[in-house]
């Protein structure tokens, strides 16, 4: 049986505008096996998982579990768990880390403030500090959600770790199984699809230098999907690869058409027309799904730079 990734690649389905949306990522280390809904179907206390889901709802915070690459037999309850929080909105991009023996302390976080980019509760509740290490490469490996994530993601995570990429973690869910292996890079929040080890290393090298690699990029999680596609289109058209300098400042319209305004930190602005299309022919959007679907795609249909007077007026 064809895997969903094989079909997506054969049909040349575009990856732009397909990243998961989150202004802030909260990552908790949880070794051992994961179920399809990992927060409540892993060896994390499911009551804690449900409480965290409820606390994060509608705050812009997306919670995921992470583990070190390798074998995932149950090692017992970890004595100390790594925790990360990352805000991905330009103008206030940060990545903080902490370690805790008690994951219940995550319930002391102010999730609304975290989603808005305020990291103070992360410091207060978990003694979190700015992350001083390498950028993080989070590889989706949860085969209980889709077998492609395990078959393709786990070997990629293992290869990265074995070659010395110290920021490599396996993660529970990034969306878009059919683009596996999928990778999220923090702190900037850009997601990548159909990733290979050499490409991920280039992306991480770029992130270390404050640079965005466009090849294979699905978009920045700070924006909704029309904004993701618009921002990447502006980057390509303007030859702008510096991270953190472009922001989606306005999105007008509704599906299937939006007008998106993208602003540069230097004052330039662009208006981008984005249309929601469907990827044809119908295909299985995930392994194990018998119903065929036509996944939505974000097509950039127009792009123009606004004159300064027009930009100021808008």
Coordinates of N, CA and C in Angstrom, one line a residue, residues 32-181:
X32 N 9.7 7.2 26.8 CA 8.8 6.0 26.6 C 7.9 6.2 25.4
X33 N 6.9 5.2 25.3 CA 6.1 5.3 24.1 C 5.0 6.4 24.2
X34 N 4.5 6.8 23.1 CA 3.5 7.8 23.0 C 2.3 7.2 22.2
X35 N 1.1 7.6 22.6 CA -0.1 7.3 21.9 C -0.4 8.3 20.9
X36 N -1.6 8.2 20.2 CA -1.9 9.1 19.2 C -2.2 10.5 19.8
X37 N -2.8 10.6 20.9 CA -2.9 11.9 21.6 C -2.0 11.8 22.8
X38 N -0.8 12.2 22.6 CA 0.3 11.9 23.5 C 0.1 12.5 24.9
X39 N -0.4 13.7 25.0 CA -0.6 14.3 26.3 C -1.4 13.5 27.3
X40 N -2.3 12.7 26.7 CA -3.2 11.9 27.6 C -3.0 10.4 27.3
X41 N -2.1 10.0 26.4 CA -1.9 8.6 26.1 C -0.4 8.3 26.0
X42 N 0.3 8.7 27.0 CA 1.8 8.4 27.2 C 1.9 8.0 28.7
X43 N 3.2 7.9 29.1 CA 3.4 7.7 30.5 C 3.4 8.9 31.4
X44 N 3.0 10.0 30.8 CA 2.7 11.2 31.5 C 1.3 11.0 32.2
X45 N 1.1 11.5 33.4 CA -0.1 11.3 34.1 C -1.2 11.9 33.2
X46 N -2.2 11.1 32.8 CA -3.2 11.6 31.9 C -4.1 12.8 32.5
X47 N -4.2 12.8 33.8 CA -4.9 13.9 34.4 C -4.2 15.2 34.2
X48 N -2.8 15.1 34.3 CA -2.0 16.3 34.1 C -2.1 16.7 32.6
X49 N -2.1 15.7 31.7 CA -2.2 16.0 30.3 C -3.5 16.7 30.0
X50 N -4.6 16.3 30.6 CA -5.9 16.9 30.3 C -5.9 18.4 30.9
X51 N -5.3 18.5 32.0 CA -5.2 19.9 32.7 C -4.4 20.8 31.8
X52 N -3.3 20.3 31.3 CA -2.4 21.2 30.4 C -3.2 21.5 29.2
X53 N -3.8 20.6 28.5 CA -4.6 20.9 27.3 C -5.7 22.0 27.6
X54 N -6.3 21.9 28.8 CA -7.3 22.9 29.1 C -6.7 24.2 29.4
X55 N -5.6 24.2 30.0 CA -4.9 25.5 30.3 C -4.4 26.2 29.1
X56 N -4.0 25.5 28.1 CA -3.4 26.1 26.9 C -4.5 26.5 25.8
X57 N -5.7 26.0 26.0 CA -6.7 26.2 25.0 C -6.9 27.7 24.7
X58 N -6.9 28.1 23.4 CA -7.2 29.4 23.0 C -6.2 30.5 23.5
X59 N -5.0 30.0 23.9 CA -4.0 31.0 24.3 C -2.8 31.2 23.3
X60 N -2.8 30.5 22.2 CA -1.7 30.5 21.3 C -0.5 29.6 21.6
X61 N -0.6 28.9 22.8 CA 0.4 28.0 23.2 C 0.1 26.6 22.7
X62 N 1.1 26.0 22.1 CA 0.9 24.6 21.7 C 1.9 23.8 22.5
X63 N 1.3 22.7 23.1 CA 2.1 21.9 24.0 C 2.4 20.6 23.2
X64 N 3.7 20.1 23.3 CA 4.1 18.9 22.7 C 5.0 18.2 23.7
X65 N 5.1 16.9 23.6 CA 6.1 16.1 24.3 C 7.3 15.8 23.5
X66 N 8.4 15.8 24.1 CA 9.7 15.5 23.4 C 10.4 14.4 24.1
X67 N 11.3 13.7 23.4 CA 12.2 12.7 24.0 C 13.4 12.6 23.2
X68 N 14.5 12.1 23.8 CA 15.8 11.9 23.1 C 15.6 10.9 22.0
X69 N 16.3 11.0 20.9 CA 16.3 10.0 19.8 C 16.8 8.7 20.3
X70 N 16.3 7.6 19.8 CA 16.8 6.3 20.2 C 15.6 5.3 20.5
X71 N 16.0 4.3 21.3 CA 15.0 3.3 21.7 C 14.0 3.9 22.7
X72 N 12.8 3.4 22.7 CA 11.8 4.0 23.6 C 11.0 3.0 24.4
X73 N 11.8 2.0 24.9 CA 11.2 1.1 25.9 C 11.0 2.0 27.2
X74 N 10.1 1.6 28.0 CA 9.8 2.4 29.2 C 11.0 2.4 30.1
X75 N 11.6 3.6 30.3 CA 12.7 3.7 31.2 C 12.3 4.0 32.7
X76 N 11.0 4.1 32.9 CA 10.6 4.5 34.2 C 10.4 6.0 34.3
X77 N 9.9 6.6 35.4 CA 9.7 8.0 35.5 C 11.0 8.7 35.5
X78 N 11.3 9.7 34.6 CA 12.6 10.4 34.6 C 12.7 11.2 35.9
X79 N 13.9 11.2 36.4 CA 14.2 12.0 37.6 C 14.1 13.5 37.3
X80 N 14.6 13.9 36.2 CA 14.6 15.3 35.8 C 14.1 15.4 34.3
X81 N 13.2 16.3 34.1 CA 12.7 16.5 32.7 C 13.1 17.8 32.2
X82 N 13.5 17.8 30.9 CA 13.8 19.1 30.2 C 12.5 19.7 29.7
X83 N 12.4 21.0 29.9 CA 11.3 21.8 29.4 C 11.8 23.0 28.6
X84 N 11.1 23.3 27.5 CA 11.4 24.5 26.7 C 10.2 25.3 26.5
X85 N 10.3 26.6 26.4 CA 9.3 27.4 25.9 C 9.9 28.4 24.8
X86 N 9.2 28.5 23.7 CA 9.7 29.4 22.6 C 8.6 30.2 22.1
X87 N 8.8 31.5 22.0 CA 7.9 32.4 21.3 C 8.4 32.8 20.0
X88 N 7.6 32.7 18.9 CA 8.1 32.8 17.6 C 7.7 34.0 16.8
X89 N 7.0 35.0 17.5 CA 6.6 36.2 16.8 C 7.7 37.2 16.6
X90 N 8.0 37.6 15.4 CA 9.1 38.6 15.2 C 8.9 39.9 16.1
X91 N 10.1 40.3 16.5 CA 10.1 41.5 17.5 C 10.2 41.0 18.9
X92 N 9.9 39.8 19.2 CA 9.9 39.2 20.5 C 10.2 37.7 20.5
X93 N 11.2 37.3 19.7 CA 11.5 35.9 19.6 C 12.4 35.5 20.7
X94 N 12.1 34.4 21.4 CA 12.9 33.9 22.4 C 12.7 32.4 22.6
X95 N 13.7 31.8 23.2 CA 13.7 30.4 23.6 C 14.3 30.2 25.0
X96 N 13.5 29.8 25.9 CA 14.0 29.6 27.3 C 13.9 28.1 27.6
X97 N 14.8 27.7 28.5 CA 14.8 26.3 28.9 C 14.8 26.1 30.5
X98 N 14.4 25.0 30.9 CA 14.3 24.7 32.4 C 14.4 23.2 32.5
X99 N 14.6 22.8 33.8 CA 14.6 21.4 34.1 C 13.8 21.3 35.4
X100 N 12.9 20.2 35.4 CA 12.1 20.0 36.6 C 11.9 18.6 37.0
X101 N 11.8 18.3 38.3 CA 11.5 17.0 38.7 C 10.0 16.8 38.8
X102 N 9.2 17.9 38.8 CA 7.8 17.8 39.0 C 7.0 18.5 37.8
X103 N 6.5 17.7 36.8 CA 5.9 18.3 35.7 C 4.6 19.0 36.1
X104 N 4.0 18.7 37.3 CA 2.8 19.5 37.7 C 3.1 21.0 37.8
X105 N 4.3 21.4 37.9 CA 4.7 22.8 38.0 C 4.3 23.5 36.8
X106 N 4.1 22.8 35.7 CA 3.7 23.5 34.4 C 2.4 24.1 34.6
X107 N 1.6 23.6 35.5 CA 0.2 24.2 35.7 C 0.3 25.6 36.3
X108 N 1.5 25.9 36.9 CA 1.6 27.3 37.5 C 1.9 28.3 36.4
X109 N 2.1 27.9 35.2 CA 2.4 28.9 34.1 C 1.2 29.7 33.8
X110 N 1.5 31.0 33.4 CA 0.4 31.8 32.9 C 0.4 31.6 31.4
X111 N -0.5 30.8 30.9 CA -0.6 30.4 29.5 C -0.9 31.5 28.6
X112 N -1.9 32.4 29.0 CA -2.2 33.5 28.2 C -1.1 34.4 28.0
X113 N -0.3 34.7 29.1 CA 0.9 35.5 29.0 C 1.9 34.9 28.1
X114 N 2.1 33.6 28.3 CA 3.1 32.9 27.4 C 2.8 33.0 25.9
X115 N 1.5 32.8 25.6 CA 1.0 32.9 24.3 C 1.3 34.3 23.7
X116 N 1.2 35.3 24.6 CA 1.4 36.7 24.1 C 2.9 37.1 24.1
X117 N 3.7 36.2 24.5 CA 5.2 36.5 24.5 C 5.8 36.9 25.7
X118 N 5.1 36.8 26.9 CA 5.7 37.1 28.2 C 6.2 35.9 28.9
X119 N 7.5 35.8 29.0 CA 8.1 34.6 29.6 C 8.3 34.6 31.1
X120 N 7.8 35.6 31.8 CA 8.1 35.7 33.2 C 7.6 34.6 34.0
X121 N 6.4 34.1 33.7 CA 5.9 32.9 34.5 C 6.7 31.7 34.3
X122 N 7.4 31.5 33.1 CA 8.2 30.4 32.9 C 9.4 30.4 33.8
X123 N 10.0 31.7 34.0 CA 11.1 31.8 35.0 C 10.6 31.6 36.4
X124 N 9.4 32.1 36.8 CA 9.0 32.0 38.1 C 8.6 30.6 38.5
X125 N 7.9 29.9 37.6 CA 7.3 28.6 38.0 C 8.4 27.5 37.8
X126 N 9.3 27.7 36.9 CA 10.3 26.6 36.6 C 11.7 27.0 36.7
X127 N 12.0 28.2 37.1 CA 13.3 28.7 37.2 C 13.9 28.7 35.8
X128 N 13.1 29.0 34.8 CA 13.6 29.0 33.4 C 14.6 30.1 33.1
X129 N 15.4 29.9 32.1 CA 16.4 30.8 31.7 C 16.6 30.8 30.2
X130 N 17.1 31.9 29.6 CA 17.3 31.9 28.2 C 18.2 30.7 27.8
X131 N 17.8 30.0 26.7 CA 18.5 28.9 26.2 C 19.8 29.4 25.6
X132 N 20.9 28.8 26.0 CA 22.2 29.2 25.5 C 22.9 28.3 24.5
X133 N 22.2 27.2 24.2 CA 22.8 26.2 23.4 C 22.4 26.4 21.9
X134 N 22.5 25.3 21.1 CA 22.2 25.4 19.7 C 20.7 25.5 19.5
X135 N 20.3 25.9 18.3 CA 18.8 25.9 17.9 C 18.3 24.4 18.1
X136 N 17.0 24.3 18.3 CA 16.4 23.0 18.5 C 15.9 22.5 17.1
X137 N 16.1 21.2 16.9 CA 15.5 20.5 15.7 C 14.5 19.5 16.2
X138 N 13.2 19.7 16.1 CA 12.2 18.8 16.6 C 11.7 18.0 15.5
X139 N 11.9 16.7 15.5 CA 11.5 15.8 14.4 C 10.3 15.0 14.9
X140 N 9.2 15.1 14.1 CA 8.0 14.3 14.4 C 8.2 12.9 14.2
X141 N 8.0 12.0 15.2 CA 8.3 10.6 15.2 C 7.1 9.8 15.7
X142 N 6.0 10.3 15.9 CA 4.9 9.6 16.6 C 4.1 8.7 15.6
X143 N 4.6 7.5 15.5 CA 4.0 6.5 14.6 C 2.5 6.2 14.9
X144 N 2.1 6.4 16.2 CA 0.7 6.2 16.5 C -0.2 7.1 15.9
X145 N 0.2 8.3 15.5 CA -0.6 9.2 14.7 C -0.5 8.9 13.2
X146 N 0.7 8.6 12.7 CA 0.8 8.2 11.3 C 2.1 7.4 11.2
X147 N 2.1 6.3 10.5 CA 3.3 5.4 10.5 C 4.4 6.1 9.7
X148 N 4.1 7.1 8.8 CA 5.2 7.8 8.1 C 6.1 8.5 9.1
X149 N 5.5 9.0 10.2 CA 6.3 9.8 11.1 C 7.4 8.9 11.8
X150 N 7.0 7.7 12.1 CA 7.9 6.7 12.7 C 8.9 6.2 11.6
X151 N 8.4 5.8 10.5 CA 9.2 5.1 9.5 C 10.3 6.1 8.9
X152 N 9.9 7.4 8.8 CA 10.8 8.4 8.2 C 11.4 9.3 9.2
X153 N 10.6 9.6 10.3 CA 11.1 10.6 11.2 C 12.1 10.0 12.2
X154 N 11.9 8.8 12.7 CA 12.9 8.3 13.6 C 14.3 8.1 13.1
X155 N 14.4 7.6 11.8 CA 15.8 7.5 11.3 C 16.4 8.8 11.1
X156 N 15.7 9.9 10.7 CA 16.2 11.2 10.6 C 16.7 11.7 11.9
X157 N 15.9 11.6 13.0 CA 16.3 12.0 14.3 C 17.6 11.3 14.8
X158 N 17.6 10.0 14.5 CA 18.8 9.2 15.0 C 20.0 9.6 14.2
X159 N 19.9 9.9 12.9 CA 21.0 10.3 12.1 C 21.5 11.7 12.5
X160 N 20.6 12.6 12.8 CA 21.0 13.9 13.3 C 21.8 13.8 14.6
X161 N 21.2 13.1 15.5 CA 21.8 12.9 16.9 C 23.2 12.2 16.7
X162 N 23.3 11.2 15.9 CA 24.5 10.5 15.8 C 25.6 11.3 15.1
X163 N 25.2 12.3 14.3 CA 26.2 13.2 13.7 C 26.5 14.4 14.5
X164 N 26.0 14.4 15.8 CA 26.4 15.5 16.7 C 25.6 16.7 16.7
X165 N 24.3 16.6 16.1 CA 23.4 17.8 16.2 C 22.8 17.8 17.6
X166 N 23.3 18.6 18.5 CA 23.0 18.5 19.9 C 21.5 18.9 20.3
X167 N 20.9 19.7 19.4 CA 19.6 20.2 19.7 C 18.5 19.3 19.1
X168 N 18.8 18.1 18.8 CA 17.8 17.2 18.2 C 16.9 16.5 19.2
X169 N 15.6 16.6 19.0 CA 14.6 15.9 19.9 C 13.6 15.3 19.0
X170 N 13.0 14.2 19.4 CA 11.8 13.7 18.8 C 10.6 14.4 19.4
X171 N 9.6 14.7 18.6 CA 8.4 15.4 19.1 C 7.1 14.7 18.7
X172 N 6.1 14.9 19.5 CA 4.8 14.1 19.3 C 4.0 14.5 18.1
X173 N 4.0 15.7 17.7 CA 3.0 16.1 16.6 C 3.3 17.5 16.0
X174 N 3.6 17.5 14.7 CA 3.8 18.8 14.0 C 2.7 19.0 12.9
X175 N 1.8 18.0 12.7 CA 0.9 18.1 11.6 C 1.5 17.8 10.3
X176 N 0.6 17.5 9.3 CA 1.1 17.3 8.0 C 1.9 16.0 7.8
X177 N 1.4 14.9 8.3 CA 2.1 13.6 8.2 C 2.6 13.3 6.8
X178 N 1.8 13.7 5.8 CA 2.2 13.4 4.4 C 3.4 14.1 3.9
X179 N 3.9 15.1 4.7 CA 5.2 15.7 4.4 C 6.4 15.2 5.2
X180 N 6.2 14.0 5.8 CA 7.3 13.4 6.7 C 8.5 13.2 5.8
X181 N 9.7 13.3 6.5 CA 9.9 13.7 7.8 C 9.7 15.2 8.0

